[in-house]
Short mmCIF file of C-alpha atoms and ligand atoms in Angstrom, two decimals:
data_model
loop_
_atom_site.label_atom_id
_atom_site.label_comp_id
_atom_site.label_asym_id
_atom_site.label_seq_id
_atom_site.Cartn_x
_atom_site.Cartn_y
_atom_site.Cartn_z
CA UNK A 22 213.77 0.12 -86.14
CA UNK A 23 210.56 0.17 -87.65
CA UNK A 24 209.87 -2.80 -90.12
CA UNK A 25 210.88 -0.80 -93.95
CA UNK A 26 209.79 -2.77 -97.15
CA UNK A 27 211.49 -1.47 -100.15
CA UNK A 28 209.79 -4.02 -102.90
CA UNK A 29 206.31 -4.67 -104.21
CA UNK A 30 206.31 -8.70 -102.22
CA UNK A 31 207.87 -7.48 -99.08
CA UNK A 32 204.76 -4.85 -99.19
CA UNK A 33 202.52 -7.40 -100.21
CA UNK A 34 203.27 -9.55 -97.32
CA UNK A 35 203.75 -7.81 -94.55
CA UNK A 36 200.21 -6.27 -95.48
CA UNK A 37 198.98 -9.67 -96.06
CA UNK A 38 199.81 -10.73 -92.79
CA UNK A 39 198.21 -8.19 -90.99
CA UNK A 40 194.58 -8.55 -92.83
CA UNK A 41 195.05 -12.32 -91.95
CA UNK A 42 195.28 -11.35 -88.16
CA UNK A 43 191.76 -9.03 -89.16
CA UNK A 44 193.68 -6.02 -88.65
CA UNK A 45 192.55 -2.76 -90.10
CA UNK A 46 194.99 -0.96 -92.28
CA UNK A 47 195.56 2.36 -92.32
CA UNK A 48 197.88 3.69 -95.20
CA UNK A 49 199.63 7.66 -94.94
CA UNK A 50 201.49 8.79 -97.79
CA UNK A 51 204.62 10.75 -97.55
CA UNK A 52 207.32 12.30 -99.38
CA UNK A 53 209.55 11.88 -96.01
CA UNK A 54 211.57 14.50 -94.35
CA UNK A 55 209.11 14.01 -91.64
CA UNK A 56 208.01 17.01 -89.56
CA UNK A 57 205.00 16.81 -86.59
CA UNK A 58 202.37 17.77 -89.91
CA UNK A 59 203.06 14.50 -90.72
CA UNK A 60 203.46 12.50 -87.44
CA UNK A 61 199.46 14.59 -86.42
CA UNK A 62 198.28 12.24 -89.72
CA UNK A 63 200.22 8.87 -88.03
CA UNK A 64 198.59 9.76 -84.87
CA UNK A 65 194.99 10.19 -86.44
CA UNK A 66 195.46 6.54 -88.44
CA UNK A 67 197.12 5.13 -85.12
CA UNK A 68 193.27 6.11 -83.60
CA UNK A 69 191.64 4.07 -86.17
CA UNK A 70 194.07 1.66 -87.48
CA UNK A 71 195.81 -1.00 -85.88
CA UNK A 72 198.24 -1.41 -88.66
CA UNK A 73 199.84 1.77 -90.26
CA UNK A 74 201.81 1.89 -93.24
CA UNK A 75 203.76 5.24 -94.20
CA UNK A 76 205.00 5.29 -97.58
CA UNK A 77 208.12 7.38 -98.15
CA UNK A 78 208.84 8.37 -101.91
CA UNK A 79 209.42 11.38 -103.95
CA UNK A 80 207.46 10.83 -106.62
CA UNK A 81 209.49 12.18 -109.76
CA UNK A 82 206.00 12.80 -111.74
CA UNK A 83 204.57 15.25 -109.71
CA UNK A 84 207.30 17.40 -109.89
CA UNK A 85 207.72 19.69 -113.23
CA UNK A 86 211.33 19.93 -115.09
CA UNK A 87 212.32 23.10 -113.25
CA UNK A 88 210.77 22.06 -110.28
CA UNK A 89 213.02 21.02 -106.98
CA UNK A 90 213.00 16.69 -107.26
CA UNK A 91 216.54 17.20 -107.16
CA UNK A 92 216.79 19.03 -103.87
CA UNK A 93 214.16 18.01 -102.19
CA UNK A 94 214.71 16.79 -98.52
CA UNK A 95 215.51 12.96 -98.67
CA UNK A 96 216.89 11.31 -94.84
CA UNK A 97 215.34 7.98 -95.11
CA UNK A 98 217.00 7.04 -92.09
CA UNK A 99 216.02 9.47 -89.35
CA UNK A 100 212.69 9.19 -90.91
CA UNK A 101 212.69 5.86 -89.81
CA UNK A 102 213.82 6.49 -86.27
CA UNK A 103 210.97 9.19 -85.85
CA UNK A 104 208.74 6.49 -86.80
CA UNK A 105 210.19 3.85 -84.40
CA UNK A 106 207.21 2.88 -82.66
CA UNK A 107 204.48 4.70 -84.41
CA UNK A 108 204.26 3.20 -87.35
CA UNK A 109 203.89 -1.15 -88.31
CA UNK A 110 205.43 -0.55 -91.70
CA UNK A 111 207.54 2.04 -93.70
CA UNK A 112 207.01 1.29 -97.24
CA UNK A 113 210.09 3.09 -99.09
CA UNK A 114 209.73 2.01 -103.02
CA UNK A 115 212.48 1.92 -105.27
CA UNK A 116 211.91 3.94 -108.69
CA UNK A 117 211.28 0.89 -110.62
CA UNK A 118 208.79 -0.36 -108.09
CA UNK A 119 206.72 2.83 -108.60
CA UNK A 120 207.34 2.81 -112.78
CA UNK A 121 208.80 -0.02 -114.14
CA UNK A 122 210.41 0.23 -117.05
CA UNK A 123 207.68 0.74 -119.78
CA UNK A 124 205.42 2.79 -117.46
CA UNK A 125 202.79 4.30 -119.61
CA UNK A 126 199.54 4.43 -118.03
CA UNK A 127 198.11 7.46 -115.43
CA UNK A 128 195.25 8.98 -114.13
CA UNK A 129 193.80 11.98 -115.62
CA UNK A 130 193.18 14.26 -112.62
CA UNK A 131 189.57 15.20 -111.86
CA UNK A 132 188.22 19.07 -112.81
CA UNK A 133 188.85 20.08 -109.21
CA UNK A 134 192.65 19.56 -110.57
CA UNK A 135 192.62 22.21 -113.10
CA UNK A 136 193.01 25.87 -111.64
CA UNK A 137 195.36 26.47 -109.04
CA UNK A 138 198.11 24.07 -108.37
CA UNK A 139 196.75 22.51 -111.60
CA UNK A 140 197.41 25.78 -113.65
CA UNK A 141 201.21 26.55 -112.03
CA UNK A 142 202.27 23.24 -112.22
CA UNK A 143 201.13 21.43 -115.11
CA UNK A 144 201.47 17.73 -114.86
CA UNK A 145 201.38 17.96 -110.82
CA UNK A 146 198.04 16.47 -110.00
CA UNK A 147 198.21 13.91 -112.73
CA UNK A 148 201.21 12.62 -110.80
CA UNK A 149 199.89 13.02 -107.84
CA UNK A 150 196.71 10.90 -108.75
CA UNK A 151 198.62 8.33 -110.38
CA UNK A 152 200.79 7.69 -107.79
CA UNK A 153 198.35 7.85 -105.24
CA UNK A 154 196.21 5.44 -106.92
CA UNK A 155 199.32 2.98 -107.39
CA UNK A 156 200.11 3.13 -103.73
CA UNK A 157 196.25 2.13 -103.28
CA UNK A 158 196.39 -0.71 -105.30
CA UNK A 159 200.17 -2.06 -103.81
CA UNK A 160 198.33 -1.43 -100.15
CA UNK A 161 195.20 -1.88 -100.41
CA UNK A 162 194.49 0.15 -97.14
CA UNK A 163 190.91 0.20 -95.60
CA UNK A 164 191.51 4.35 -94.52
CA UNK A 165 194.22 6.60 -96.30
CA UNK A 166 194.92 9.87 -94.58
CA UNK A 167 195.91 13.41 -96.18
CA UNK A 168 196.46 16.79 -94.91
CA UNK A 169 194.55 19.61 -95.41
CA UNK A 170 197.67 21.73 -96.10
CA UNK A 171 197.70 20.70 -99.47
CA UNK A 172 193.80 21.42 -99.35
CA UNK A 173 193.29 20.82 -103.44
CA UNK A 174 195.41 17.31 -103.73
CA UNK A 175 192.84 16.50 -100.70
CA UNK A 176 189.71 17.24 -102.77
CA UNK A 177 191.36 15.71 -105.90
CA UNK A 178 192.36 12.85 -104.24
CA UNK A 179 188.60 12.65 -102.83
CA UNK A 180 186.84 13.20 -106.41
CA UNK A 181 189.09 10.41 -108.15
CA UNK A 182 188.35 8.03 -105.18
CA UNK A 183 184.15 8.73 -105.64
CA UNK A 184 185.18 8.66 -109.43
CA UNK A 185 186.34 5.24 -109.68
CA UNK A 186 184.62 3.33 -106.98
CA UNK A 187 188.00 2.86 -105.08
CA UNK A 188 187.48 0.67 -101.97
CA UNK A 189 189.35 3.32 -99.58
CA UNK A 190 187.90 5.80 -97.01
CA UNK A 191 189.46 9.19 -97.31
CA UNK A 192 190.46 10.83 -93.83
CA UNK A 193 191.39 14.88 -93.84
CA UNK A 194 193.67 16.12 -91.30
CA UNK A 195 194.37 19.81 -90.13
CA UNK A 196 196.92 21.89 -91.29
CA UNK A 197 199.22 21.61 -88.48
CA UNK A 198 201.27 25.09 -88.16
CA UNK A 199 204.71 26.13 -86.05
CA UNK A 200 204.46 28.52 -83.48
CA UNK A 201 205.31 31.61 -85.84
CA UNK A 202 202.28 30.65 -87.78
CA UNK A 203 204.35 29.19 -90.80
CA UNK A 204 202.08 25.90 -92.19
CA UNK A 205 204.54 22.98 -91.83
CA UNK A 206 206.29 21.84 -94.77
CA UNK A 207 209.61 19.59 -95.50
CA UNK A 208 210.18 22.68 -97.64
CA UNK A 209 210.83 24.87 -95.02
CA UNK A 210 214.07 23.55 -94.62
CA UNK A 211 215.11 24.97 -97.87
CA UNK A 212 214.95 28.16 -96.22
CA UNK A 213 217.24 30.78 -94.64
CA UNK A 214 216.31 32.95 -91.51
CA UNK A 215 215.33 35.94 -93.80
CA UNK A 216 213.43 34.06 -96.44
CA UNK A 217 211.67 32.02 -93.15
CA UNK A 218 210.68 35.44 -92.01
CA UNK A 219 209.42 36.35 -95.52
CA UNK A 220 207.58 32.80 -95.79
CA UNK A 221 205.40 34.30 -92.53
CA UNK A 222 203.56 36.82 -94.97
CA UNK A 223 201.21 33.62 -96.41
CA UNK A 224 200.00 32.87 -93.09
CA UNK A 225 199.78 36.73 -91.97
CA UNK A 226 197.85 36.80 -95.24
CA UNK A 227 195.25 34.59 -94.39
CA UNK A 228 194.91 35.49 -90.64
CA UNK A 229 194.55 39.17 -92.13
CA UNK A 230 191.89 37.60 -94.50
CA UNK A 231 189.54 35.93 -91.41
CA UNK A 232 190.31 39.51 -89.60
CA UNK A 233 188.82 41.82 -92.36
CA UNK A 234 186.17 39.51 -92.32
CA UNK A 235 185.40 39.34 -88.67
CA UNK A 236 185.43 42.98 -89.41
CA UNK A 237 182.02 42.64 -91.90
CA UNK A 238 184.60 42.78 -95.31
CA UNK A 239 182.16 40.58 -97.50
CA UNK A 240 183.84 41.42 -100.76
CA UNK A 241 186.40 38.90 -101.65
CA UNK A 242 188.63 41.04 -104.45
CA UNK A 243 188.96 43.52 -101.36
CA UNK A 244 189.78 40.68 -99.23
CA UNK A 245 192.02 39.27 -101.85
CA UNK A 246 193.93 42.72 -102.69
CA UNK A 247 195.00 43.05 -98.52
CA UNK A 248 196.18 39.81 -98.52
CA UNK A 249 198.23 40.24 -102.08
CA UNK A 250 200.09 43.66 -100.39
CA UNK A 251 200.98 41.85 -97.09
CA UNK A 252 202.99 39.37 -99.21
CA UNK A 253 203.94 41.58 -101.51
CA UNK A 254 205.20 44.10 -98.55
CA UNK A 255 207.24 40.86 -96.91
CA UNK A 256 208.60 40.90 -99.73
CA UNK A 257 207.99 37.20 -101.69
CA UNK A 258 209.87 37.15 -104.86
CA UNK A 259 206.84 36.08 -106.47
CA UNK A 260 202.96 35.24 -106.30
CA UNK A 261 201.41 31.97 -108.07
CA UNK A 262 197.93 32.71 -106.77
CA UNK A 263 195.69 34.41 -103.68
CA UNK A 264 192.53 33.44 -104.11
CA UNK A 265 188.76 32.75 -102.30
CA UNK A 266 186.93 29.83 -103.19
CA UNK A 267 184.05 27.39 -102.79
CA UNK A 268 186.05 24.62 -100.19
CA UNK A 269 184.32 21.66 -102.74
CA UNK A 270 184.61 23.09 -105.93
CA UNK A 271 187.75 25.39 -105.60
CA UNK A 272 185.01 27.88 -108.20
CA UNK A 273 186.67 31.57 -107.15
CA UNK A 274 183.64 33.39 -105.24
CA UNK A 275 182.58 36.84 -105.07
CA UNK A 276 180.94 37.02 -101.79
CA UNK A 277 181.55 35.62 -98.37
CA UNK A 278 178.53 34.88 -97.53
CA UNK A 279 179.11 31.21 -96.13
CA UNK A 280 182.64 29.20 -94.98
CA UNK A 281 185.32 29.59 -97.67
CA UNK A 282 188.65 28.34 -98.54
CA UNK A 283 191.31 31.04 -98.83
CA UNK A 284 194.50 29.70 -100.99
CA UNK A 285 197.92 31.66 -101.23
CA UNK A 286 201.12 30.05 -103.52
CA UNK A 287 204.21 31.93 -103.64
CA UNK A 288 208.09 31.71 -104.26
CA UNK A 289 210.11 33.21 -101.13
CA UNK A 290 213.76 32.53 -102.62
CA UNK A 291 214.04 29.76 -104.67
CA UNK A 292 211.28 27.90 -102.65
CA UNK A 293 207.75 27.51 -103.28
CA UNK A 294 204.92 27.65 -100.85
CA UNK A 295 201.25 26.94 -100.20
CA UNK A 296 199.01 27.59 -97.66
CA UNK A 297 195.19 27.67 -97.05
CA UNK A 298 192.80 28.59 -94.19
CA UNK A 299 188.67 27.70 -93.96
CA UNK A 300 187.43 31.39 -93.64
CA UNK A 301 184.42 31.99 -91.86
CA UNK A 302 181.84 34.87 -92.06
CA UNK A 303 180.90 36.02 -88.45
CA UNK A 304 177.43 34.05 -87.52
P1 AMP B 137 204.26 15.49 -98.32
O1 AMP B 137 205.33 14.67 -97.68
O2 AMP B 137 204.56 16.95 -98.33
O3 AMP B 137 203.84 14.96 -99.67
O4 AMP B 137 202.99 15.36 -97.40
C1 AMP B 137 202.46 14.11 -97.07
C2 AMP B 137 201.13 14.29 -96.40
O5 AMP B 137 201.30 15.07 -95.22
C3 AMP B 137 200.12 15.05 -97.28
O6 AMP B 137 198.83 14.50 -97.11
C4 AMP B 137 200.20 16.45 -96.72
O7 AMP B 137 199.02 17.20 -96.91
C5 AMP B 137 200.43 16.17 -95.25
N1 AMP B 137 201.05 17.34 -94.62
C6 AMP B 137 202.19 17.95 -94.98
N2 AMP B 137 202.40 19.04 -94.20
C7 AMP B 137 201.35 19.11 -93.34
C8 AMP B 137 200.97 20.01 -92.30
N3 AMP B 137 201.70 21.07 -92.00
N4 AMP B 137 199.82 19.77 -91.63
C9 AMP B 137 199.06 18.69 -91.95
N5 AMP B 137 199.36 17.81 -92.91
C10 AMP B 137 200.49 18.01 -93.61
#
């Protein structure tokens, strides 16, 4: 089994040893039920980093109050076997290692935070950036990896890094995608083989969004309104958001005149999804 450290010292010196040897440290952080999304992110810090941590927790604070904390994935175990062998450390942190009784202090997210994921889930990103920032501080890595498919925590977690001078290089990985086109997600599990084919429509949404393009569409409401009525025709019980956008600023855009982020969030049964793809005008 993989070496799992469940308090702040066992962290602290298992880290510790491996600077001492002049290793470089490479830190990915996880909510477990590990799929290959999240092994293609182990792989990339494996490339770089002779000593990678994975830190497994479900951090209550990003989640709202009628959010899914309670039944989201949790297999500690098997996600300890997949990492046999791939990873130096799991670091799987009690509650009270993460907020000790008393807890008061967080991050306010950067601007990039506040449409989007920001807007449907209040609270989400200040979560996010506080416990991302804790698990900096407990690790200390030299390179911290993140996946594009949650493209705004990437550029949020990116902004609060260049914000406050953290001492951490900030990798992006692809959004790694099943064969049916789905975007990878420990969600996915939640769902049944109907809502599964339902959950397709986000991904058939953006593919038809780089199509219309390819096919000179410049006008992103147009481009917007196709991809709405393929999810809506799937059908998902409900839309949070299709949208266009700058890939830095995640400002909507009229126009695709240059590379652009398209962004889809929507509830397919009880379960809520995200996807994104770079869209590209034809050269
Ligand atoms: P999570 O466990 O969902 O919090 O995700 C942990 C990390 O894995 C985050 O940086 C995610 O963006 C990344 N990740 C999750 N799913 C995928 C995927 N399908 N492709 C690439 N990265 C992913």
């Amino acid at each position: 089994m993989v070496e799992l450290a469940t308090s702040e010292q066992a962290l602290r010196s298992a880290v510790g040893q491996a600077k001492r040897r002049g290793q470089r440290v490479g830190l990915v952080p996880t909510m477990g039920a590990l799929h290959a999304g999240h092994l293609s992110l182990i792989e990339a810090a494996r490339e770089q980093c002779p000593f990678v941590v994975v830190s497994i927790f479900v951090n209550p604070t990003q989640f709202g109050p009628h959010e899914d904390f309670d039944r989201y994935p949790r297999q500690l175990e098997d996600d300890c076997r997949q990492l046999e062998s791939l990873a130096n450390l799991v670091f799987a942190p009690t509650a009270d290692v993460m907020y000790p009784p008393g807890f008061s202090t967080s991050v306010d997210p950067p601007c990039v935070a506040t449409r989007w994921e920001g807007e449907c889930r209040p609270g989400h990103f200040r979560g996010v950036a506080t416990v991302v920032l804790k698990l900096f501080s407990l690790v200390a890595p030299h390179i911290a990896y993140f996946g594009e498919k949650d493209y705004q925590q990437l550029q949020v977690i990116r902004h609060m890094v260049t914000d406050l001078n953290l001492p951490v290089e900030i990798v992006g990985c692809p959004l790694i995608r099943d064969p049916d086109g789905i975007a990878m997600s420990s969600r996915n599990r939640q769902l049944d083989e109907d809502q599964r084919r339902r959950a397709r429509s986000l991904s058939q949404a953006l593919f038809a969004a780089q199509r219309a393009v390819d096919s000179g569409e410049r006008n992103v409401a147009k481009v917007v309104q196709r991809m709405t009525e393929i999810m809506q025709a799937a059908p998902v019980e409900r839309i949070d958001y299709v949208a266009v956008v700058d890939p830095e600023t995640l400002e909507p855009c009229e126009e695709i005149d240059r590379p652009l982020q398209a962004l889809v969030a929507a509830h397919v049964g009880t379960t809520r999804l995200i996807d994104n793809l770079r869209i590209h005008p034809p050269v």
